[in-house]
C-alpha cells in the first residue's frame, strides 16, 4: 500500500518533537463515504458500530477510516467519534436516523486525531453536547491549524469544505456517566498512552467497550503519547468488565480482553528491543531499523509505522 508524501516525511523525519508528533493522526481506516453506502451494524441491544478499513485518509475514501459507534437509550443517543469529514458525519447521522428517531444528545470524542474529530461540526449543528478528555481542547488548540492546513492538501478542498476544529464543551477529568434514559454509559479519561487525551466509553447494559485508539487490531498501533504509559495502563484496561470491544481500528467487534493481546505483545517486544539497543550503545538511526522486527508478519502497515514508533520509544526509554 502506498503512502502519501506527507506520511513519508513523517516516518523519515520524526525526532520526537512537538511538530513531528503533530503529524501522526492515526490514519488507518475505511472505504469511501461519498460512494460509501454508509451502514451501521448492530453489535448488541441498542448498540451500533461502523467499521473502518486499513487505509490512510484520502479524498477517495472521504476520510471515513476509523470505527464509529452509537448507543441508544430510551430518551437519547450517544455517538462515539464523528469521523474524518463532514461527508462521513452526515452519512453517520443519516444512518442513525434509520434505526431510531431519538435525538443524538451526546458526541464523545475518544481523542484528538482528525479521523475521529473532523466531523464534529455536524454534531454541533444539531445541538449535541460534545464530550472529551480534559486535555482534548488544549491538544486541538495546539494542532488544529496544522491539521486543517495539511489535510486540505491530503484530502482536497472539496472534502475539507466546512471542516472545523470543534472542541468539546463538556470535559472528563477522570470518570463521567452519561444518562441516555434507562441506559448509562461510563466515560473514562486515561493518562498518556496513544495520545495524552484518550477516552473510553463503556455501555454498562451490554458490557460493550468502545476503546478508541487505545486498542488497535490488525493494523499496527501508532504511538503519539507514551509507550510506558500505554504499557502501564494495559492491566487497568483489561480489568474493564466488558464482553466485547470496538477497537479504534480493526474488526467490529472482538472478544475482551483477548483483543488487547497482540497490541500488548508488540509494545513489549518494541520496548525490549529498544532497551537492549540503548544498553548496547546502538545509535538511534540503527536501532529503529530493527526494533520490533520480529512482529512484522503480525501487522498491516508495519513497515510504514514501526520505525516511527521505535523512534518515539527510543526518545522515551533512553531517559527512563
Coordinates of N, CA, C and O in Angstrom, one line a residue, residues 98-230:
X98 N -32.1 6.1 10.6 CA -32.8 4.9 10.1 C -33.1 3.9 11.1 O -33.9 3.0 10.9
X99 N -32.3 3.9 12.3 CA -32.5 2.9 13.3 C -33.2 3.5 14.5 O -33.7 2.7 15.4
X100 N -33.3 4.8 14.7 CA -34.0 5.4 15.8 C -34.4 6.8 15.5 O -33.7 7.5 14.7
X101 N -35.5 7.3 16.1 CA -36.0 8.7 16.0 C -35.5 9.5 17.2 O -35.8 10.7 17.2
X102 N -34.8 8.9 18.1 CA -34.4 9.6 19.3 C -33.3 10.5 18.9 O -32.5 10.3 18.0
X103 N -33.2 11.7 19.7 CA -32.2 12.7 19.3 C -30.8 12.3 19.7 O -30.6 11.6 20.7
X104 N -29.8 12.7 18.9 CA -28.4 12.5 19.3 C -28.1 13.6 20.3 O -27.9 14.8 19.9
X105 N -27.9 13.2 21.5 CA -27.7 14.2 22.6 C -26.2 14.4 22.9 O -25.8 15.5 23.3
X106 N -25.4 13.4 22.7 CA -24.0 13.5 23.0 C -23.1 12.9 21.9 O -23.5 12.0 21.2
X107 N -22.0 13.6 21.6 CA -20.9 13.1 20.8 C -19.7 13.0 21.7 O -19.3 14.0 22.3
X108 N -19.2 11.8 21.8 CA -18.0 11.6 22.6 C -16.8 11.4 21.7 O -16.8 10.6 20.8
X109 N -15.8 12.3 21.8 CA -14.5 12.2 21.1 C -13.6 11.4 21.9 O -13.2 11.7 23.0
X110 N -13.1 10.3 21.3 CA -12.1 9.4 22.1 C -10.7 10.0 22.1 O -10.0 9.6 23.0
X111 N -10.4 10.9 21.2 CA -9.1 11.6 21.2 C -9.0 12.6 20.1 O -10.0 12.8 19.4
X112 N -7.8 13.2 19.9 CA -7.7 14.4 19.0 C -7.5 14.1 17.5 O -7.6 15.1 16.8
X113 N -7.3 12.9 17.1 CA -6.8 12.7 15.7 C -7.9 13.0 14.7 O -9.1 12.7 14.9
X114 N -7.5 13.5 13.5 CA -8.5 14.0 12.5 C -9.5 13.0 12.1 O -10.7 13.3 11.8
X115 N -9.1 11.7 12.0 CA -10.1 10.7 11.5 C -11.2 10.5 12.6 O -12.2 9.9 12.2
X116 N -11.0 11.0 13.8 CA -12.0 10.8 14.8 C -12.8 12.1 15.1 O -13.9 12.1 15.7
X117 N -12.3 13.3 14.6 CA -13.0 14.5 15.0 C -13.3 15.5 13.9 O -13.9 16.5 14.2
X118 N -13.0 15.2 12.7 CA -13.2 16.1 11.6 C -14.7 16.3 11.3 O -15.1 17.3 10.6
X119 N -15.5 15.4 11.8 CA -17.0 15.5 11.6 C -17.7 16.3 12.7 O -18.9 16.3 12.7
X120 N -17.0 16.8 13.7 CA -17.6 17.4 14.9 C -18.6 18.4 14.6 O -19.7 18.5 15.2
X121 N -18.4 19.3 13.6 CA -19.3 20.4 13.3 C -20.7 19.9 13.0 O -21.7 20.6 13.3
X122 N -20.8 18.8 12.4 CA -22.2 18.3 12.0 C -23.0 18.0 13.3 O -24.2 18.2 13.3
X123 N -22.3 17.6 14.3 CA -23.0 17.3 15.6 C -23.2 18.5 16.4 O -24.3 18.7 17.1
X124 N -22.3 19.5 16.3 CA -22.6 20.8 16.9 C -23.9 21.4 16.3 O -24.7 22.0 17.0
X125 N -24.0 21.3 15.0 CA -25.1 21.9 14.3 C -26.5 21.3 14.7 O -27.5 22.0 14.7
X126 N -26.5 20.1 15.2 CA -27.8 19.5 15.7 C -28.0 19.7 17.2 O -28.9 19.2 17.8
X127 N -27.0 20.4 17.8 CA -27.2 20.7 19.3 C -26.7 19.6 20.2 O -26.9 19.7 21.4
X128 N -25.9 18.6 19.7 CA -25.3 17.6 20.6 C -24.3 18.2 21.5 O -23.5 19.1 21.0
X129 N -24.2 17.8 22.7 CA -23.1 18.1 23.6 C -21.9 17.3 23.2 O -21.9 16.1 23.2
X130 N -20.8 18.0 22.9 CA -19.5 17.3 22.6 C -18.7 17.1 23.9 O -18.4 18.0 24.6
X131 N -18.3 15.8 24.1 CA -17.7 15.4 25.3 C -16.3 14.9 25.0 O -16.1 14.2 24.0
X132 N -15.3 15.3 25.8 CA -13.9 14.8 25.6 C -13.1 14.8 26.8 O -13.5 15.4 27.9
X133 N -11.9 14.3 26.7 CA -10.9 14.3 27.7 C -10.5 15.7 28.1 O -10.5 16.6 27.3
X134 N -10.2 15.9 29.4 CA -9.8 17.2 29.9 C -8.7 17.9 29.1 O -8.6 19.1 29.0
X135 N -7.8 17.0 28.5 CA -6.7 17.6 27.7 C -7.0 17.8 26.2 O -6.2 18.3 25.5
X136 N -8.2 17.4 25.8 CA -8.5 17.5 24.4 C -8.6 18.9 23.9 O -8.0 19.2 22.8
X137 N -9.2 19.9 24.5 CA -9.2 21.2 24.0 C -7.8 21.8 23.8 O -7.5 22.4 22.8
X138 N -6.9 21.6 24.7 CA -5.5 22.1 24.6 C -4.8 21.4 23.4 O -4.1 22.1 22.6
X139 N -5.0 20.1 23.3 CA -4.4 19.4 22.1 C -4.9 19.9 20.8 O -4.2 20.1 19.8
X140 N -6.2 20.2 20.7 CA -6.8 20.7 19.5 C -6.4 22.1 19.2 O -6.1 22.5 18.0
X141 N -6.2 22.9 20.2 CA -5.7 24.2 20.1 C -4.3 24.2 19.5 O -3.9 25.0 18.7
X142 N -3.5 23.2 20.0 CA -2.1 23.1 19.6 C -1.9 22.6 18.2 O -1.0 23.1 17.4
X143 N -2.8 21.7 17.7 CA -2.6 21.1 16.4 C -3.7 21.4 15.4 O -3.5 21.1 14.2
X144 N -4.7 22.1 15.8 CA -5.8 22.3 14.9 C -5.5 23.0 13.6 O -5.9 22.5 12.5
X145 N -4.8 24.1 13.7 CA -4.4 24.8 12.4 C -3.6 23.9 11.5 O -3.7 23.9 10.3
X146 N -2.7 23.2 12.1 CA -1.8 22.3 11.4 C -2.6 21.2 10.7 O -2.4 21.0 9.5
X147 N -3.6 20.6 11.4 CA -4.4 19.6 10.8 C -5.2 20.2 9.6 O -5.3 19.5 8.6
X148 N -5.8 21.3 9.8 CA -6.6 21.9 8.7 C -5.8 22.2 7.5 O -6.2 22.0 6.4
X149 N -4.6 22.7 7.7 CA -3.7 23.1 6.6 C -3.3 21.8 5.8 O -3.4 21.7 4.6
X150 N -2.7 20.9 6.6 CA -2.1 19.7 5.9 C -3.1 18.8 5.3 O -2.8 18.1 4.3
X151 N -4.3 18.6 6.0 CA -5.2 17.7 5.4 C -6.0 18.3 4.3 O -6.6 17.6 3.4
X152 N -6.0 19.6 4.1 CA -6.5 20.2 2.9 C -5.7 19.8 1.7 O -6.3 19.5 0.6
X153 N -4.4 19.7 1.9 CA -3.5 19.2 0.8 C -3.8 17.7 0.6 O -3.8 17.2 -0.5
X154 N -3.9 16.9 1.7 CA -4.0 15.5 1.6 C -5.4 15.0 1.1 O -5.5 14.1 0.3
X155 N -6.5 15.7 1.6 CA -7.8 15.3 1.3 C -8.5 16.0 0.1 O -9.4 15.6 -0.5
X156 N -8.0 17.3 -0.1 CA -8.5 18.1 -1.2 C -9.5 19.1 -0.7 O -10.2 18.9 0.4
X157 N -9.7 20.2 -1.4 CA -10.6 21.2 -1.0 C -12.1 20.8 -0.8 O -12.7 21.2 0.1
X158 N -12.5 20.0 -1.7 CA -13.9 19.6 -1.7 C -14.3 18.8 -0.4 O -15.3 19.1 0.3
X159 N -13.4 17.9 0.0 CA -13.7 17.1 1.2 C -13.5 17.9 2.4 O -14.2 17.7 3.4
X160 N -12.6 18.9 2.4 CA -12.3 19.7 3.6 C -13.3 20.8 3.8 O -13.3 21.5 4.8
X161 N -14.2 21.1 2.8 CA -15.1 22.2 2.9 C -16.0 22.0 4.1 O -16.6 21.0 4.3
X162 N -16.0 23.1 4.9 CA -16.8 23.1 6.1 C -16.2 22.4 7.3 O -16.8 22.5 8.4
X163 N -15.1 21.7 7.2 CA -14.5 21.0 8.3 C -13.9 22.1 9.2 O -13.2 23.0 8.8
X164 N -14.2 22.0 10.5 CA -13.7 22.9 11.5 C -13.1 22.0 12.7 O -13.4 20.9 12.9
X165 N -12.2 22.7 13.5 CA -11.8 22.1 14.7 C -12.8 22.5 15.8 O -12.8 23.7 16.2
X166 N -13.6 21.6 16.2 CA -14.7 21.9 17.2 C -14.3 21.2 18.5 O -14.3 19.9 18.5
X167 N -14.0 21.9 19.5 CA -13.6 21.3 20.8 C -14.8 20.9 21.6 O -15.9 21.4 21.4
X168 N -14.6 20.0 22.5 CA -15.7 19.6 23.4 C -16.1 20.7 24.4 O -15.3 21.6 24.7
X169 N -17.3 20.7 24.8 CA -17.8 21.7 25.7 C -18.0 21.0 27.1 O -18.3 21.8 28.1
X170 N -17.9 19.7 27.2 CA -18.0 19.0 28.5 C -16.8 18.1 28.6 O -16.5 17.3 27.7
X171 N -16.1 18.3 29.7 CA -14.8 17.6 29.8 C -14.8 16.5 30.9 O -15.6 16.6 31.9
X172 N -14.0 15.5 30.7 CA -13.9 14.4 31.6 C -12.6 14.4 32.3 O -11.5 14.3 31.6
X173 N -12.6 14.7 33.6 CA -11.3 14.7 34.4 C -10.8 13.3 34.7 O -9.6 13.0 34.7
X174 N -11.8 12.4 35.0 CA -11.4 11.1 35.5 C -12.5 10.1 35.0 O -12.3 9.4 34.0
X175 N -13.7 10.1 35.6 CA -14.8 9.3 35.2 C -16.0 10.2 35.0 O -16.2 11.2 35.7
X176 N -16.9 9.9 34.1 CA -18.2 10.6 33.9 C -19.2 9.6 33.4 O -18.9 8.8 32.5
X177 N -20.4 9.7 33.9 CA -21.5 8.9 33.5 C -22.5 9.8 32.7 O -22.8 10.9 33.1
X178 N -23.0 9.3 31.6 CA -24.0 10.0 30.8 C -25.3 9.1 30.7 O -25.2 7.9 30.4
X179 N -26.4 9.7 31.1 CA -27.7 9.1 31.2 C -28.4 9.3 29.9 O -28.7 10.4 29.5
X180 N -28.7 8.2 29.2 CA -29.4 8.2 27.9 C -30.9 7.9 28.1 O -31.6 7.8 27.1
X181 N -31.3 7.7 29.3 CA -32.7 7.2 29.6 C -32.7 5.7 29.7 O -32.7 5.1 28.7
X182 N -32.7 5.2 30.9 CA -32.8 3.8 31.1 C -31.5 3.1 30.7 O -31.4 1.8 30.6
X183 N -30.5 3.9 30.4 CA -29.2 3.3 30.0 C -28.1 4.3 30.3 O -28.2 5.5 30.0
X184 N -27.0 3.8 30.9 CA -25.9 4.7 31.3 C -24.6 4.2 30.7 O -24.3 3.1 30.6
X185 N -23.9 5.2 30.1 CA -22.6 4.9 29.6 C -21.5 5.6 30.5 O -21.8 6.7 31.0
X186 N -20.4 4.9 30.7 CA -19.4 5.3 31.5 C -18.2 5.7 30.7 O -17.6 4.9 29.9
X187 N -17.8 7.0 30.9 CA -16.6 7.5 30.2 C -15.4 7.6 31.2 O -15.6 7.9 32.3
X188 N -14.2 7.2 30.7 CA -13.0 7.2 31.5 C -11.9 7.9 30.8 O -11.6 7.6 29.6
X189 N -11.3 8.8 31.4 CA -10.1 9.5 30.9 C -8.8 8.8 31.3 O -8.7 8.4 32.5
X190 N -7.9 8.6 30.4 CA -6.7 7.9 30.6 C -5.5 8.8 30.6 O -5.5 9.9 30.1
X191 N -4.4 8.3 31.3 CA -3.2 9.0 31.2 C -2.5 8.8 29.8 O -3.0 8.0 29.1
X192 N -1.5 9.5 29.6 CA -0.9 9.5 28.2 C -0.6 8.0 27.8 O 0.1 7.3 28.5
X193 N -1.0 7.7 26.6 CA -0.8 6.4 26.0 C -0.7 6.5 24.5 O 0.3 7.0 24.0
X194 N -1.8 6.2 23.8 CA -1.9 6.5 22.4 C -1.7 8.0 22.1 O -0.9 8.4 21.2
X195 N -2.4 8.8 22.9 CA -2.2 10.3 23.0 C -2.2 10.6 24.4 O -2.3 9.8 25.3
X196 N -2.3 12.0 24.7 CA -2.4 12.4 26.1 C -3.9 12.7 26.4 O -4.2 13.4 27.4
X197 N -4.8 12.3 25.5 CA -6.2 12.7 25.7 C -7.1 11.5 25.3 O -8.2 11.8 24.7
X198 N -6.7 10.3 25.6 CA -7.5 9.1 25.3 C -8.7 9.0 26.3 O -8.6 9.1 27.5
X199 N -9.9 8.6 25.7 CA -11.1 8.4 26.4 C -11.7 7.1 26.0 O -11.8 6.8 24.8
X200 N -12.3 6.3 26.9 CA -13.0 5.1 26.5 C -14.5 5.3 26.9 O -14.8 6.1 27.8
X201 N -15.3 4.5 26.3 CA -16.8 4.6 26.5 C -17.2 3.1 26.8 O -17.0 2.2 26.0
X202 N -17.9 2.9 27.9 CA -18.4 1.6 28.3 C -19.9 1.6 28.5 O -20.4 2.4 29.3
X203 N -20.6 0.8 27.7 CA -22.0 0.7 27.9 C -22.3 -0.4 28.9 O -22.1 -1.6 28.6
X204 N -22.8 0.0 30.0 CA -23.0 -1.0 31.1 C -24.1 -2.0 30.8 O -24.0 -3.1 31.3
X205 N -25.1 -1.6 30.1 CA -26.2 -2.5 29.8 C -25.8 -3.7 29.0 O -26.3 -4.9 29.3
X206 N -24.9 -3.6 28.0 CA -24.5 -4.7 27.2 C -23.0 -5.1 27.4 O -22.5 -6.0 26.7
X207 N -22.3 -4.4 28.3 CA -20.9 -4.6 28.5 C -20.1 -4.5 27.2 O -19.2 -5.3 27.0
X208 N -20.4 -3.4 26.5 CA -19.7 -3.1 25.3 C -18.7 -2.0 25.5 O -19.1 -0.9 26.0
X209 N -17.5 -2.2 25.2 CA -16.4 -1.2 25.4 C -16.0 -0.6 24.0 O -15.6 -1.3 23.1
X210 N -16.2 0.7 23.9 CA -15.6 1.5 22.8 C -14.2 2.0 23.3 O -14.2 2.9 24.1
X211 N -13.2 1.4 22.8 CA -11.8 1.7 23.3 C -11.1 2.8 22.6 O -10.0 3.2 23.0
X212 N -11.7 3.4 21.5 CA -10.9 4.3 20.7 C -9.6 3.7 20.3 O -9.5 2.5 20.1
X213 N -8.6 4.6 20.2 CA -7.3 4.0 19.7 C -6.4 3.5 20.8 O -5.2 3.4 20.6
X214 N -7.0 3.3 22.0 CA -6.2 2.5 23.0 C -6.1 1.1 22.5 O -5.3 0.3 23.1
X215 N -6.9 0.7 21.6 CA -6.9 -0.7 21.0 C -6.9 -0.7 19.5 O -7.8 -0.1 18.9
X216 N -5.8 -1.2 19.0 CA -5.7 -1.5 17.5 C -5.7 -3.0 17.3 O -5.0 -3.7 18.1
X217 N -6.3 -3.4 16.3 CA -6.3 -4.8 15.9 C -6.0 -4.9 14.4 O -6.6 -4.2 13.6
X218 N -5.0 -5.7 14.0 CA -4.7 -5.9 12.6 C -3.7 -4.9 12.1 O -2.7 -5.2 11.5
X219 N -4.1 -3.6 12.2 CA -3.2 -2.5 11.8 C -2.3 -2.1 12.9 O -2.7 -2.1 14.1
X220 N -1.0 -1.8 12.6 CA -0.1 -1.5 13.7 C -0.5 -0.4 14.5 O -0.9 0.7 14.0
X221 N -0.4 -0.5 15.9 CA -0.7 0.6 16.7 C 0.2 1.8 16.5 O 1.4 1.6 16.2
X222 N -0.2 3.0 16.6 CA 0.6 4.2 16.3 C 0.8 4.9 17.6 O -0.2 5.2 18.4
X223 N 2.0 5.4 17.9 CA 2.4 5.9 19.2 C 2.5 7.4 19.1 O 3.4 7.9 18.4
X224 N 1.6 8.2 19.8 CA 1.6 9.6 19.8 C 1.5 10.2 21.2 O 1.0 11.3 21.4
X225 N 1.8 9.3 22.2 CA 1.7 9.8 23.6 C 2.8 9.2 24.4 O 3.9 9.8 24.5
X226 N 2.7 8.0 25.0 CA 3.7 7.4 25.8 C 3.7 5.9 25.7 O 2.6 5.3 26.1
X227 N 4.8 5.3 25.3 CA 4.9 3.9 25.3 C 4.7 3.3 26.7 O 4.0 2.4 27.0
X228 N 5.5 3.9 27.6 CA 5.4 3.4 29.0 C 4.0 3.6 29.6 O 3.5 2.7 30.3
X229 N 3.4 4.7 29.3 CA 2.1 5.0 29.8 C 1.1 4.0 29.3 O 0.2 3.5 30.0
X230 N 1.2 3.6 28.0 CA 0.3 2.7 27.4 C 0.5 1.3 28.0 O -0.5 0.6 28.4

